[in-house]
CSV table of C-alpha atoms in Angstrom, one decimal:
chain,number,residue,atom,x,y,z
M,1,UNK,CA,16.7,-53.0,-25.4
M,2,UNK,CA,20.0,-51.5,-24.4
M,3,UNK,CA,19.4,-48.2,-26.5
M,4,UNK,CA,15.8,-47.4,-24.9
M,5,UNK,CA,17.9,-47.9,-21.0
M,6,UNK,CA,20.2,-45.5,-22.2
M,7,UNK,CA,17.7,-42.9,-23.2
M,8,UNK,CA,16.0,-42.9,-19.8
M,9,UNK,CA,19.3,-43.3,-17.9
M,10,UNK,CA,20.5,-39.9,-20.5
M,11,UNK,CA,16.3,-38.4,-19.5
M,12,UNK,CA,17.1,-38.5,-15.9
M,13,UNK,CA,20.0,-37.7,-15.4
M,14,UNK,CA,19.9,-34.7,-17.6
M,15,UNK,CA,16.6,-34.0,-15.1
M,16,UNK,CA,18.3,-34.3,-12.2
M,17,UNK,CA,20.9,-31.7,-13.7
M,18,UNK,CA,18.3,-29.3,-14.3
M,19,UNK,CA,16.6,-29.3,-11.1
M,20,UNK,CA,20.3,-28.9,-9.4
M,21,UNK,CA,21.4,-25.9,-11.3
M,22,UNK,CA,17.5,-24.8,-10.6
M,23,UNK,CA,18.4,-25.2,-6.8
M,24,UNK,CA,21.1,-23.4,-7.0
M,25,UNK,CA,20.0,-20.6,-8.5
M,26,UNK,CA,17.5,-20.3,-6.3
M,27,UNK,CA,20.0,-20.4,-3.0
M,28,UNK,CA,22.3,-17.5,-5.2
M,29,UNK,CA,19.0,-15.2,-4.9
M,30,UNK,CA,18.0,-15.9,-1.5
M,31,UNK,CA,21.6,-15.3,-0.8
M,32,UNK,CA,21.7,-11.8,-2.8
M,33,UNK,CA,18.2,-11.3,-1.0
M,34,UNK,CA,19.8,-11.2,2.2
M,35,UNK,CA,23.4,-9.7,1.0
M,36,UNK,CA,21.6,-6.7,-0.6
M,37,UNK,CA,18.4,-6.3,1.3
M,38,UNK,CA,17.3,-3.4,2.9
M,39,UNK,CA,19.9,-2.4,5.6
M,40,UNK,CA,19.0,-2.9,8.7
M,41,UNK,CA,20.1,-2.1,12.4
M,42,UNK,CA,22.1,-5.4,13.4
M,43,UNK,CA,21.7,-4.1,17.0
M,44,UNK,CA,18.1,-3.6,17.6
M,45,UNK,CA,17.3,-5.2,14.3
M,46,UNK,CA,15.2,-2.3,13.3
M,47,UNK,CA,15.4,-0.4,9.7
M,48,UNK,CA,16.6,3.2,10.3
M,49,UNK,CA,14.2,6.0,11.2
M,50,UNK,CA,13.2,8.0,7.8
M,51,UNK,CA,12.8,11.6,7.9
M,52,UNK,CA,9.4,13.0,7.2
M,53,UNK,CA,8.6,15.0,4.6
M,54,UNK,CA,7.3,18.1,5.6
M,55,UNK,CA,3.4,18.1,5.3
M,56,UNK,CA,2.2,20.3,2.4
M,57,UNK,CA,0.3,23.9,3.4
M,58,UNK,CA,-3.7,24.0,3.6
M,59,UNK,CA,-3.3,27.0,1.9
M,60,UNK,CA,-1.1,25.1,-1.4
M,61,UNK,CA,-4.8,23.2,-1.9
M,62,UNK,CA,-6.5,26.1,-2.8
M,63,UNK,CA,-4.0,26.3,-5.8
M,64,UNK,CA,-6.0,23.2,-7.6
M,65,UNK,CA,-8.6,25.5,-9.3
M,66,UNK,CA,-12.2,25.1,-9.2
M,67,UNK,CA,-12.4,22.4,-6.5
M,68,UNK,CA,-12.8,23.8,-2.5
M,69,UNK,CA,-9.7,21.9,-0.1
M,70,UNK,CA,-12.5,19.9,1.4
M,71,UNK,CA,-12.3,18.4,-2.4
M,72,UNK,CA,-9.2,18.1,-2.5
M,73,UNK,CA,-8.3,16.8,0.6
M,74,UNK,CA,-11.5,14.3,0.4
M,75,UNK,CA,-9.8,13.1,-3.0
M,76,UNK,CA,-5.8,13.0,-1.7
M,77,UNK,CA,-7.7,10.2,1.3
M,78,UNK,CA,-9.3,8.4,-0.8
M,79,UNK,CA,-6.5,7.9,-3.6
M,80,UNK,CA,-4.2,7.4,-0.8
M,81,UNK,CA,-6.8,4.5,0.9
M,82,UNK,CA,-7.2,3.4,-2.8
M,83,UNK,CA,-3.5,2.8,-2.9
M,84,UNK,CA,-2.9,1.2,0.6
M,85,UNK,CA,-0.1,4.1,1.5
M,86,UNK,CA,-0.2,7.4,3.6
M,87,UNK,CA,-0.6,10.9,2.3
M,88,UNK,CA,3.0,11.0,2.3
M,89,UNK,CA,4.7,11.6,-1.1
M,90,UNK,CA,1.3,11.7,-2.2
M,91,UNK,CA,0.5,15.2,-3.7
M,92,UNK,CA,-2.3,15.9,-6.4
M,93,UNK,CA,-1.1,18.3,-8.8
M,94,UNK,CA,-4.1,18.6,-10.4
M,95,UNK,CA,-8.3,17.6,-11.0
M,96,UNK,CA,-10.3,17.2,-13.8
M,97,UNK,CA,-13.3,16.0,-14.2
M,98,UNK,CA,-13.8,12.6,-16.8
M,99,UNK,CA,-16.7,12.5,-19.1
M,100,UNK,CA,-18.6,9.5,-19.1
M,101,UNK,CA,-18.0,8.4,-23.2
M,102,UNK,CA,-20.6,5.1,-22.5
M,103,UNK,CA,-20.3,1.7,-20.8
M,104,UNK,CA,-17.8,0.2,-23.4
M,105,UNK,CA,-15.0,3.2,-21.9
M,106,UNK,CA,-16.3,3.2,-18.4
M,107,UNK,CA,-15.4,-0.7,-18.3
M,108,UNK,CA,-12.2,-0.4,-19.3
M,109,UNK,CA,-11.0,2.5,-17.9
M,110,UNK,CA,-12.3,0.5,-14.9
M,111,UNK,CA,-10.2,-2.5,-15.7
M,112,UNK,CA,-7.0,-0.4,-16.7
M,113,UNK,CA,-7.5,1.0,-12.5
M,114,UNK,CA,-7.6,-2.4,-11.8
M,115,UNK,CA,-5.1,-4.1,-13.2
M,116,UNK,CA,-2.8,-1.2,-12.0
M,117,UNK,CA,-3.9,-1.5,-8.4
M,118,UNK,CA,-2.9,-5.5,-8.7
M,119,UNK,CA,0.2,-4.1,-10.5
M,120,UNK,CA,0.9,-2.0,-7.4
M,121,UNK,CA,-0.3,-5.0,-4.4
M,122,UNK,CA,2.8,-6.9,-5.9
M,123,UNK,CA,5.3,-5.2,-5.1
């Protein structure tokens, strides 16, 4: 009988090492967290004001050939609602149209838009 008490004595406290070092690796990040964070204003506890961008011509959406602005911009608002971010940073380069190549490539270019949008929440 003594073997077998020695085994679960060994189980738990070998257990109870594991969920210490697991505690303590958990304060470590918290504690980097808050070491390495984003910097803010101790003062008025506020992050610091970001410059704008400057906002791109009307003119620079006519370069997108063989779409009208009112495209372009149409398609810029909804990629950027899509996303969940302004229009700034956001700039489309350029616009093609996609084929349909038959449900089988529809569906998973829908689930490839999809997964990168949850890809994209998570951060």
């Amino acid at each position: 009988m003594e073997p077998q008490i020695s085994g679960l004595t060994l189980s738990v406290i070998a257990m109870g090492i594991v969920f210490v070092v697991l505690y303590a690796l958990a304060l470590l990040i918290n504690l980097l967290r808050i070491l390495v964070g984003p910097k803010e204003d101790r003062k008025t506890g506020q992050a610091p004001a970001i410059a704008a961008e400057p906002e791109a011509d009307f003119d620079s959406l006519t370069e997108i050939k063989g779409f009208s602005p009112q495209v372009v911009a149409a398609i810029t608002g909804a990629v950027a609602a899509y996303m969940g971010q302004g229009t700034t940073g956001l700039r489309i380069s350029a616009l093609r149209r996609v084929e349909s190549q038959g449900t089988w490539a529809n569906a998973g270019r829908v689930e490839n838009t999809s997964k990168l949008r949850s890809l994209q929440t998570r951060r």
